[in-house]
């Protein structure tokens, strides 16, 4: 035990004695760990938010297409889709974008009055589903009967300084100012799918966007999950059946999820490339530093061996030294990553990763800090350093002490 | 007792720049005695001392300590042998930079299962005997060559080894330090240690119980 403590103390004294090497390695590793962790936290946060949102999203979304672009869809298809075996609900939606000041916000209208989910046991109101997806922080959810009321996202409330009961004025498609009373505010500050949302009854949205009563932006199709094992094949079956609707696009939840993961994965992939470059640079710098102090280090290894250190003792000292440096760098890098993301709002990374997020007003980037990411950051900062420092020391320790010391002096 | 039998060292064997540094060296060094090796520069003194101290693997021959042939053992075994039995004093002093004198003296204890601070007093006493009590906390870079060599001698003795190998310990040392070191080696003789010294210095050579003369890699005479 004393011997191990002595080796730890000696490793610490080496860190102090080789100040330049220590500083260079620490700076490189800290930059590397902070870049990787800040990107990983945002990427994981976005992916988790996306997955959570899709968990409650419709199994199939049907959109109208005209000249290759999205166009309003006729409501007459609701009955056709509803008739398909396995379909439990078809919920029409009207949505689009509107400007408030210089900010582009999402206006979403849902049919709370006529839609319900039919399961084997009960009817579930659409309103309750929405409330489970987007919980309310203050006020109440939309009342299917009331007009001119909206529920707004947290970012919208922050942008406008609006509270429950405030009047919201938005210029509509027909260039008329429309006034709405704010009934409630969604509570999730980081909910990327409701932060910029203004939710209202479908007829209000139709009026706002000048969409005829027999048209919707899209239809959300929910499939009953009587047998969860066959849910996926049932969804694919229904999607195939309803793809016959002319001038329409049918998108399943799985396709959306894949697209989302690919988008965030690719964007994070760009940063990963940057990160790999940094990491390789770190390994090279660490190795160069080891070589730069190589003569000193070689002499020290020879001297320690002549004083009775075995090869294993020397490797242990270097392992401890690298582990201390790597752990310290990873801890500082992770802390910087967390501060950069959580407190500074991840500038640059946020814009790049979210892309369309520039449309948002003030918005907190969603973060997810997982044990896997933490462990990975520790592993990738410590392991390259171990290779860069332990291998030369091992090499020096396997030659005769006299040769090592003479070589160092040469 | 140390005995070498046919000890030979050839550097770069089989290559164009092959050098036979030591050829067929046979010597003995008794415990409680000072054995001195004298000879001109470049004659192979350091190579022979390194082989005796197990810092250098001989090309041929044996180093026998108390009837045990050390050359037959593994590298790590030799490290443990050095740890427990040998104290080195190098010609080039070889202290660790950016450490103070006291910490340099305690370095050999780091590979022992002991608590070095418990040996602080022993180290300070050694430094005191060598006239460096007031320099214990000095960084070694702040010490003169003679003072550094005295620190190195204290380091060689901190583990109380039974064998002391001192390779030209007075080379980079001033006259005052040379006297302190010479007196110190004389006192060490009384502790029944086996002491091997290579030197040019007449004062140090005078301490010898036995002297070997080496020339061009060969032990040419002894007295």
JSON list of N, CA and C in Angstrom, two decimals, chain B residues 111-174:
[
{"chain": "B", "resi": 111, "resn": "UNK", "atom": "N", "xyz": [10.29, 2.92, -4.34]},
{"chain": "B", "resi": 111, "resn": "UNK", "atom": "CA", "xyz": [9.94, 1.58, -4.82]},
{"chain": "B", "resi": 111, "resn": "UNK", "atom": "C", "xyz": [9.98, 0.54, -3.69]},
{"chain": "B", "resi": 112, "resn": "UNK", "atom": "N", "xyz": [10.11, 1.02, -2.48]},
{"chain": "B", "resi": 112, "resn": "UNK", "atom": "CA", "xyz": [10.04, 0.13, -1.32]},
{"chain": "B", "resi": 112, "resn": "UNK", "atom": "C", "xyz": [8.66, 0.29, -0.67]},
{"chain": "B", "resi": 113, "resn": "UNK", "atom": "N", "xyz": [8.24, -0.72, 0.07]},
{"chain": "B", "resi": 113, "resn": "UNK", "atom": "CA", "xyz": [6.94, -0.63, 0.74]},
{"chain": "B", "resi": 113, "resn": "UNK", "atom": "C", "xyz": [7.11, 0.09, 2.08]},
{"chain": "B", "resi": 114, "resn": "UNK", "atom": "N", "xyz": [7.57, 1.31, 2.01]},
{"chain": "B", "resi": 114, "resn": "UNK", "atom": "CA", "xyz": [7.79, 2.10, 3.23]},
{"chain": "B", "resi": 114, "resn": "UNK", "atom": "C", "xyz": [7.18, 3.48, 3.05]},
{"chain": "B", "resi": 115, "resn": "UNK", "atom": "N", "xyz": [7.09, 4.21, 4.13]},
{"chain": "B", "resi": 115, "resn": "UNK", "atom": "CA", "xyz": [6.55, 5.56, 4.07]},
{"chain": "B", "resi": 115, "resn": "UNK", "atom": "C", "xyz": [7.74, 6.53, 4.09]},
{"chain": "B", "resi": 116, "resn": "UNK", "atom": "N", "xyz": [8.10, 7.12, 2.94]},
{"chain": "B", "resi": 116, "resn": "UNK", "atom": "CA", "xyz": [9.32, 7.94, 2.89]},
{"chain": "B", "resi": 116, "resn": "UNK", "atom": "C", "xyz": [9.40, 9.02, 3.97]},
{"chain": "B", "resi": 117, "resn": "UNK", "atom": "N", "xyz": [8.31, 9.72, 4.33]},
{"chain": "B", "resi": 117, "resn": "UNK", "atom": "CA", "xyz": [8.45, 10.73, 5.38]},
{"chain": "B", "resi": 117, "resn": "UNK", "atom": "C", "xyz": [9.03, 10.18, 6.69]},
{"chain": "B", "resi": 118, "resn": "UNK", "atom": "N", "xyz": [8.81, 8.86, 6.95]},
{"chain": "B", "resi": 118, "resn": "UNK", "atom": "CA", "xyz": [9.38, 8.28, 8.16]},
{"chain": "B", "resi": 118, "resn": "UNK", "atom": "C", "xyz": [10.91, 8.22, 8.09]},
{"chain": "B", "resi": 119, "resn": "UNK", "atom": "N", "xyz": [11.45, 8.30, 6.87]},
{"chain": "B", "resi": 119, "resn": "UNK", "atom": "CA", "xyz": [12.90, 8.25, 6.68]},
{"chain": "B", "resi": 119, "resn": "UNK", "atom": "C", "xyz": [13.51, 9.64, 6.54]},
{"chain": "B", "resi": 120, "resn": "UNK", "atom": "N", "xyz": [12.66, 10.64, 6.75]},
{"chain": "B", "resi": 120, "resn": "UNK", "atom": "CA", "xyz": [13.12, 12.02, 6.59]},
{"chain": "B", "resi": 120, "resn": "UNK", "atom": "C", "xyz": [14.30, 12.31, 7.53]},
{"chain": "B", "resi": 121, "resn": "UNK", "atom": "N", "xyz": [14.16, 11.87, 8.78]},
{"chain": "B", "resi": 121, "resn": "UNK", "atom": "CA", "xyz": [15.23, 12.13, 9.76]},
{"chain": "B", "resi": 121, "resn": "UNK", "atom": "C", "xyz": [16.51, 11.44, 9.34]},
{"chain": "B", "resi": 122, "resn": "UNK", "atom": "N", "xyz": [16.38, 10.16, 8.87]},
{"chain": "B", "resi": 122, "resn": "UNK", "atom": "CA", "xyz": [17.57, 9.43, 8.41]},
{"chain": "B", "resi": 122, "resn": "UNK", "atom": "C", "xyz": [18.25, 10.19, 7.28]},
{"chain": "B", "resi": 123, "resn": "UNK", "atom": "N", "xyz": [17.42, 10.68, 6.34]},
{"chain": "B", "resi": 123, "resn": "UNK", "atom": "CA", "xyz": [17.96, 11.40, 5.19]},
{"chain": "B", "resi": 123, "resn": "UNK", "atom": "C", "xyz": [18.64, 12.69, 5.65]},
{"chain": "B", "resi": 124, "resn": "UNK", "atom": "N", "xyz": [18.01, 13.38, 6.59]},
{"chain": "B", "resi": 124, "resn": "UNK", "atom": "CA", "xyz": [18.60, 14.63, 7.09]},
{"chain": "B", "resi": 124, "resn": "UNK", "atom": "C", "xyz": [19.92, 14.37, 7.81]},
{"chain": "B", "resi": 125, "resn": "UNK", "atom": "N", "xyz": [19.97, 13.23, 8.54]},
{"chain": "B", "resi": 125, "resn": "UNK", "atom": "CA", "xyz": [21.22, 12.89, 9.24]},
{"chain": "B", "resi": 125, "resn": "UNK", "atom": "C", "xyz": [22.34, 12.62, 8.24]},
{"chain": "B", "resi": 126, "resn": "UNK", "atom": "N", "xyz": [21.98, 11.89, 7.14]},
{"chain": "B", "resi": 126, "resn": "UNK", "atom": "CA", "xyz": [22.98, 11.62, 6.10]},
{"chain": "B", "resi": 126, "resn": "UNK", "atom": "C", "xyz": [23.49, 12.92, 5.49]},
{"chain": "B", "resi": 127, "resn": "UNK", "atom": "N", "xyz": [22.53, 13.83, 5.19]},
{"chain": "B", "resi": 127, "resn": "UNK", "atom": "CA", "xyz": [22.92, 15.12, 4.61]},
{"chain": "B", "resi": 127, "resn": "UNK", "atom": "C", "xyz": [23.79, 15.91, 5.58]},
{"chain": "B", "resi": 128, "resn": "UNK", "atom": "N", "xyz": [23.46, 15.78, 6.88]},
{"chain": "B", "resi": 128, "resn": "UNK", "atom": "CA", "xyz": [24.23, 16.48, 7.90]},
{"chain": "B", "resi": 128, "resn": "UNK", "atom": "C", "xyz": [25.68, 15.95, 7.94]},
{"chain": "B", "resi": 129, "resn": "UNK", "atom": "N", "xyz": [25.80, 14.59, 7.89]},
{"chain": "B", "resi": 129, "resn": "UNK", "atom": "CA", "xyz": [27.14, 13.99, 7.90]},
{"chain": "B", "resi": 129, "resn": "UNK", "atom": "C", "xyz": [27.96, 14.45, 6.69]},
{"chain": "B", "resi": 130, "resn": "UNK", "atom": "N", "xyz": [27.24, 14.74, 5.60]},
{"chain": "B", "resi": 130, "resn": "UNK", "atom": "CA", "xyz": [27.93, 15.17, 4.38]},
{"chain": "B", "resi": 130, "resn": "UNK", "atom": "C", "xyz": [28.02, 16.70, 4.29]},
{"chain": "B", "resi": 131, "resn": "UNK", "atom": "N", "xyz": [27.66, 17.36, 5.39]},
{"chain": "B", "resi": 131, "resn": "UNK", "atom": "CA", "xyz": [27.79, 18.82, 5.46]},
{"chain": "B", "resi": 131, "resn": "UNK", "atom": "C", "xyz": [26.74, 19.59, 4.69]},
{"chain": "B", "resi": 132, "resn": "UNK", "atom": "N", "xyz": [25.55, 18.99, 4.51]},
{"chain": "B", "resi": 132, "resn": "UNK", "atom": "CA", "xyz": [24.52, 19.65, 3.71]},
{"chain": "B", "resi": 132, "resn": "UNK", "atom": "C", "xyz": [23.20, 19.87, 4.48]},
{"chain": "B", "resi": 133, "resn": "UNK", "atom": "N", "xyz": [23.27, 19.84, 5.81]},
{"chain": "B", "resi": 133, "resn": "UNK", "atom": "CA", "xyz": [22.05, 19.95, 6.60]},
{"chain": "B", "resi": 133, "resn": "UNK", "atom": "C", "xyz": [21.25, 21.19, 6.24]},
{"chain": "B", "resi": 134, "resn": "UNK", "atom": "N", "xyz": [21.94, 22.27, 5.98]},
{"chain": "B", "resi": 134, "resn": "UNK", "atom": "CA", "xyz": [21.24, 23.53, 5.70]},
{"chain": "B", "resi": 134, "resn": "UNK", "atom": "C", "xyz": [20.81, 23.67, 4.25]},
{"chain": "B", "resi": 135, "resn": "UNK", "atom": "N", "xyz": [21.22, 22.71, 3.44]},
{"chain": "B", "resi": 135, "resn": "UNK", "atom": "CA", "xyz": [20.86, 22.78, 2.00]},
{"chain": "B", "resi": 135, "resn": "UNK", "atom": "C", "xyz": [19.76, 21.76, 1.65]},
{"chain": "B", "resi": 136, "resn": "UNK", "atom": "N", "xyz": [19.20, 21.11, 2.66]},
{"chain": "B", "resi": 136, "resn": "UNK", "atom": "CA", "xyz": [18.24, 20.03, 2.40]},
{"chain": "B", "resi": 136, "resn": "UNK", "atom": "C", "xyz": [17.04, 20.48, 1.58]},
{"chain": "B", "resi": 137, "resn": "UNK", "atom": "N", "xyz": [16.58, 21.69, 1.81]},
{"chain": "B", "resi": 137, "resn": "UNK", "atom": "CA", "xyz": [15.38, 22.14, 1.10]},
{"chain": "B", "resi": 137, "resn": "UNK", "atom": "C", "xyz": [15.72, 22.88, -0.19]},
{"chain": "B", "resi": 138, "resn": "UNK", "atom": "N", "xyz": [17.01, 22.93, -0.53]},
{"chain": "B", "resi": 138, "resn": "UNK", "atom": "CA", "xyz": [17.40, 23.63, -1.77]},
{"chain": "B", "resi": 138, "resn": "UNK", "atom": "C", "xyz": [17.10, 22.76, -2.98]},
{"chain": "B", "resi": 139, "resn": "UNK", "atom": "N", "xyz": [16.63, 23.41, -4.02]},
{"chain": "B", "resi": 139, "resn": "UNK", "atom": "CA", "xyz": [16.48, 22.72, -5.29]},
{"chain": "B", "resi": 139, "resn": "UNK", "atom": "C", "xyz": [17.87, 22.31, -5.75]},
{"chain": "B", "resi": 140, "resn": "UNK", "atom": "N", "xyz": [18.02, 21.12, -6.33]},
{"chain": "B", "resi": 140, "resn": "UNK", "atom": "CA", "xyz": [19.37, 20.65, -6.66]},
{"chain": "B", "resi": 140, "resn": "UNK", "atom": "C", "xyz": [20.07, 21.55, -7.67]},
{"chain": "B", "resi": 141, "resn": "UNK", "atom": "N", "xyz": [19.26, 22.25, -8.48]},
{"chain": "B", "resi": 141, "resn": "UNK", "atom": "CA", "xyz": [19.87, 23.17, -9.46]},
{"chain": "B", "resi": 141, "resn": "UNK", "atom": "C", "xyz": [20.58, 24.34, -8.77]},
{"chain": "B", "resi": 142, "resn": "UNK", "atom": "N", "xyz": [20.24, 24.58, -7.51]},
{"chain": "B", "resi": 142, "resn": "UNK", "atom": "CA", "xyz": [20.85, 25.69, -6.77]},
{"chain": "B", "resi": 142, "resn": "UNK", "atom": "C", "xyz": [22.14, 25.26, -6.06]},
{"chain": "B", "resi": 143, "resn": "UNK", "atom": "N", "xyz": [22.50, 23.98, -6.18]},
{"chain": "B", "resi": 143, "resn": "UNK", "atom": "CA", "xyz": [23.68, 23.48, -5.48]},
{"chain": "B", "resi": 143, "resn": "UNK", "atom": "C", "xyz": [24.87, 23.39, -6.42]},
{"chain": "B", "resi": 144, "resn": "UNK", "atom": "N", "xyz": [26.07, 23.48, -5.85]},
{"chain": "B", "resi": 144, "resn": "UNK", "atom": "CA", "xyz": [27.29, 23.33, -6.67]},
{"chain": "B", "resi": 144, "resn": "UNK", "atom": "C", "xyz": [27.48, 21.85, -7.02]},
{"chain": "B", "resi": 145, "resn": "UNK", "atom": "N", "xyz": [28.42, 21.58, -7.95]},
{"chain": "B", "resi": 145, "resn": "UNK", "atom": "CA", "xyz": [28.68, 20.20, -8.36]},
{"chain": "B", "resi": 145, "resn": "UNK", "atom": "C", "xyz": [29.05, 19.32, -7.17]},
{"chain": "B", "resi": 146, "resn": "UNK", "atom": "N", "xyz": [29.89, 19.87, -6.29]},
{"chain": "B", "resi": 146, "resn": "UNK", "atom": "CA", "xyz": [30.32, 19.10, -5.12]},
{"chain": "B", "resi": 146, "resn": "UNK", "atom": "C", "xyz": [29.16, 18.81, -4.19]},
{"chain": "B", "resi": 147, "resn": "UNK", "atom": "N", "xyz": [28.32, 19.83, -4.00]},
{"chain": "B", "resi": 147, "resn": "UNK", "atom": "CA", "xyz": [27.15, 19.62, -3.12]},
{"chain": "B", "resi": 147, "resn": "UNK", "atom": "C", "xyz": [26.19, 18.60, -3.74]},
{"chain": "B", "resi": 148, "resn": "UNK", "atom": "N", "xyz": [26.03, 18.68, -5.05]},
{"chain": "B", "resi": 148, "resn": "UNK", "atom": "CA", "xyz": [25.14, 17.72, -5.73]},
{"chain": "B", "resi": 148, "resn": "UNK", "atom": "C", "xyz": [25.67, 16.30, -5.56]},
{"chain": "B", "resi": 149, "resn": "UNK", "atom": "N", "xyz": [27.00, 16.13, -5.69]},
{"chain": "B", "resi": 149, "resn": "UNK", "atom": "CA", "xyz": [27.54, 14.78, -5.56]},
{"chain": "B", "resi": 149, "resn": "UNK", "atom": "C", "xyz": [27.34, 14.27, -4.13]},
{"chain": "B", "resi": 150, "resn": "UNK", "atom": "N", "xyz": [27.41, 15.18, -3.16]},
{"chain": "B", "resi": 150, "resn": "UNK", "atom": "CA", "xyz": [27.18, 14.73, -1.77]},
{"chain": "B", "resi": 150, "resn": "UNK", "atom": "C", "xyz": [25.73, 14.31, -1.57]},
{"chain": "B", "resi": 151, "resn": "UNK", "atom": "N", "xyz": [24.81, 15.02, -2.24]},
{"chain": "B", "resi": 151, "resn": "UNK", "atom": "CA", "xyz": [23.38, 14.61, -2.19]},
{"chain": "B", "resi": 151, "resn": "UNK", "atom": "C", "xyz": [23.25, 13.21, -2.81]},
{"chain": "B", "resi": 152, "resn": "UNK", "atom": "N", "xyz": [23.97, 13.01, -3.93]},
{"chain": "B", "resi": 152, "resn": "UNK", "atom": "CA", "xyz": [23.90, 11.70, -4.61]},
{"chain": "B", "resi": 152, "resn": "UNK", "atom": "C", "xyz": [24.44, 10.58, -3.71]},
{"chain": "B", "resi": 153, "resn": "UNK", "atom": "N", "xyz": [25.46, 10.90, -2.92]},
{"chain": "B", "resi": 153, "resn": "UNK", "atom": "CA", "xyz": [26.01, 9.88, -1.99]},
{"chain": "B", "resi": 153, "resn": "UNK", "atom": "C", "xyz": [24.97, 9.56, -0.90]},
{"chain": "B", "resi": 154, "resn": "UNK", "atom": "N", "xyz": [24.32, 10.61, -0.41]},
{"chain": "B", "resi": 154, "resn": "UNK", "atom": "CA", "xyz": [23.27, 10.37, 0.61]},
{"chain": "B", "resi": 154, "resn": "UNK", "atom": "C", "xyz": [22.16, 9.52, 0.02]},
{"chain": "B", "resi": 155, "resn": "UNK", "atom": "N", "xyz": [21.81, 9.79, -1.24]},
{"chain": "B", "resi": 155, "resn": "UNK", "atom": "CA", "xyz": [20.77, 8.99, -1.92]},
{"chain": "B", "resi": 155, "resn": "UNK", "atom": "C", "xyz": [21.20, 7.52, -2.02]},
{"chain": "B", "resi": 156, "resn": "UNK", "atom": "N", "xyz": [22.49, 7.29, -2.31]},
{"chain": "B", "resi": 156, "resn": "UNK", "atom": "CA", "xyz": [22.98, 5.92, -2.46]},
{"chain": "B", "resi": 156, "resn": "UNK", "atom": "C", "xyz": [22.92, 5.15, -1.14]},
{"chain": "B", "resi": 157, "resn": "UNK", "atom": "N", "xyz": [22.94, 5.89, -0.04]},
{"chain": "B", "resi": 157, "resn": "UNK", "atom": "CA", "xyz": [23.01, 5.21, 1.27]},
{"chain": "B", "resi": 157, "resn": "UNK", "atom": "C", "xyz": [21.68, 5.13, 2.00]},
{"chain": "B", "resi": 158, "resn": "UNK", "atom": "N", "xyz": [20.65, 5.79, 1.49]},
{"chain": "B", "resi": 158, "resn": "UNK", "atom": "CA", "xyz": [19.38, 5.89, 2.24]},
{"chain": "B", "resi": 158, "resn": "UNK", "atom": "C", "xyz": [18.73, 4.52, 2.48]},
{"chain": "B", "resi": 159, "resn": "UNK", "atom": "N", "xyz": [18.98, 3.57, 1.58]},
{"chain": "B", "resi": 159, "resn": "UNK", "atom": "CA", "xyz": [18.37, 2.24, 1.75]},
{"chain": "B", "resi": 159, "resn": "UNK", "atom": "C", "xyz": [19.29, 1.29, 2.51]},
{"chain": "B", "resi": 160, "resn": "UNK", "atom": "N", "xyz": [20.38, 1.85, 3.03]},
{"chain": "B", "resi": 160, "resn": "UNK", "atom": "CA", "xyz": [21.39, 1.06, 3.77]},
{"chain": "B", "resi": 160, "resn": "UNK", "atom": "C", "xyz": [21.85, -0.17, 2.98]},
{"chain": "B", "resi": 161, "resn": "UNK", "atom": "N", "xyz": [22.37, 0.04, 1.77]},
{"chain": "B", "resi": 161, "resn": "UNK", "atom": "CA", "xyz": [22.81, -1.10, 0.94]},
{"chain": "B", "resi": 161, "resn": "UNK", "atom": "C", "xyz": [24.09, -1.71, 1.47]},
{"chain": "B", "resi": 162, "resn": "UNK", "atom": "N", "xyz": [24.28, -2.98, 1.12]},
{"chain": "B", "resi": 162, "resn": "UNK", "atom": "CA", "xyz": [25.53, -3.62, 1.60]},
{"chain": "B", "resi": 162, "resn": "UNK", "atom": "C", "xyz": [26.66, -3.41, 0.59]},
{"chain": "B", "resi": 163, "resn": "UNK", "atom": "N", "xyz": [26.28, -3.00, -0.64]},
{"chain": "B", "resi": 163, "resn": "UNK", "atom": "CA", "xyz": [27.30, -2.74, -1.67]},
{"chain": "B", "resi": 163, "resn": "UNK", "atom": "C", "xyz": [27.20, -1.27, -2.13]},
{"chain": "B", "resi": 164, "resn": "UNK", "atom": "N", "xyz": [28.34, -0.59, -2.16]},
{"chain": "B", "resi": 164, "resn": "UNK", "atom": "CA", "xyz": [28.37, 0.77, -2.69]},
{"chain": "B", "resi": 164, "resn": "UNK", "atom": "C", "xyz": [29.23, 0.76, -3.95]},
{"chain": "B", "resi": 165, "resn": "UNK", "atom": "N", "xyz": [28.66, 1.22, -5.05]},
{"chain": "B", "resi": 165, "resn": "UNK", "atom": "CA", "xyz": [29.42, 1.32, -6.29]},
{"chain": "B", "resi": 165, "resn": "UNK", "atom": "C", "xyz": [29.53, 2.80, -6.63]},
{"chain": "B", "resi": 166, "resn": "UNK", "atom": "N", "xyz": [30.75, 3.33, -6.59]},
{"chain": "B", "resi": 166, "resn": "UNK", "atom": "CA", "xyz": [30.94, 4.76, -6.83]},
{"chain": "B", "resi": 166, "resn": "UNK", "atom": "C", "xyz": [31.84, 4.93, -8.04]},
{"chain": "B", "resi": 167, "resn": "UNK", "atom": "N", "xyz": [31.26, 5.46, -9.11]},
{"chain": "B", "resi": 167, "resn": "UNK", "atom": "CA", "xyz": [32.00, 5.60, -10.36]},
{"chain": "B", "resi": 167, "resn": "UNK", "atom": "C", "xyz": [32.55, 7.04, -10.48]},
{"chain": "B", "resi": 168, "resn": "UNK", "atom": "N", "xyz": [33.84, 7.18, -10.29]},
{"chain": "B", "resi": 168, "resn": "UNK", "atom": "CA", "xyz": [34.52, 8.48, -10.34]},
{"chain": "B", "resi": 168, "resn": "UNK", "atom": "C", "xyz": [33.74, 9.57, -9.61]},
{"chain": "B", "resi": 169, "resn": "UNK", "atom": "N", "xyz": [33.52, 9.39, -8.32]},
{"chain": "B", "resi": 169, "resn": "UNK", "atom": "CA", "xyz": [32.64, 10.31, -7.58]},
{"chain": "B", "resi": 169, "resn": "UNK", "atom": "C", "xyz": [33.22, 11.72, -7.41]},
{"chain": "B", "resi": 170, "resn": "UNK", "atom": "N", "xyz": [34.50, 11.90, -7.70]},
{"chain": "B", "resi": 170, "resn": "UNK", "atom": "CA", "xyz": [35.11, 13.23, -7.48]},
{"chain": "B", "resi": 170, "resn": "UNK", "atom": "C", "xyz": [35.33, 14.01, -8.77]},
{"chain": "B", "resi": 171, "resn": "UNK", "atom": "N", "xyz": [34.86, 13.49, -9.89]},
{"chain": "B", "resi": 171, "resn": "UNK", "atom": "CA", "xyz": [35.14, 14.13, -11.18]},
{"chain": "B", "resi": 171, "resn": "UNK", "atom": "C", "xyz": [34.69, 15.59, -11.24]},
{"chain": "B", "resi": 172, "resn": "UNK", "atom": "N", "xyz": [33.44, 15.86, -10.84]},
{"chain": "B", "resi": 172, "resn": "UNK", "atom": "CA", "xyz": [32.91, 17.22, -10.97]},
{"chain": "B", "resi": 172, "resn": "UNK", "atom": "C", "xyz": [32.82, 17.92, -9.61]},
{"chain": "B", "resi": 173, "resn": "UNK", "atom": "N", "xyz": [33.79, 17.63, -8.75]},
{"chain": "B", "resi": 173, "resn": "UNK", "atom": "CA", "xyz": [33.69, 18.06, -7.36]},
{"chain": "B", "resi": 173, "resn": "UNK", "atom": "C", "xyz": [34.85, 18.99, -6.99]},
{"chain": "B", "resi": 174, "resn": "UNK", "atom": "N", "xyz": [34.56, 20.05, -6.23]},
{"chain": "B", "resi": 174, "resn": "UNK", "atom": "CA", "xyz": [35.60, 20.98, -5.80]},
{"chain": "B", "resi": 174, "resn": "UNK", "atom": "C", "xyz": [36.45, 20.34, -4.68]}
]
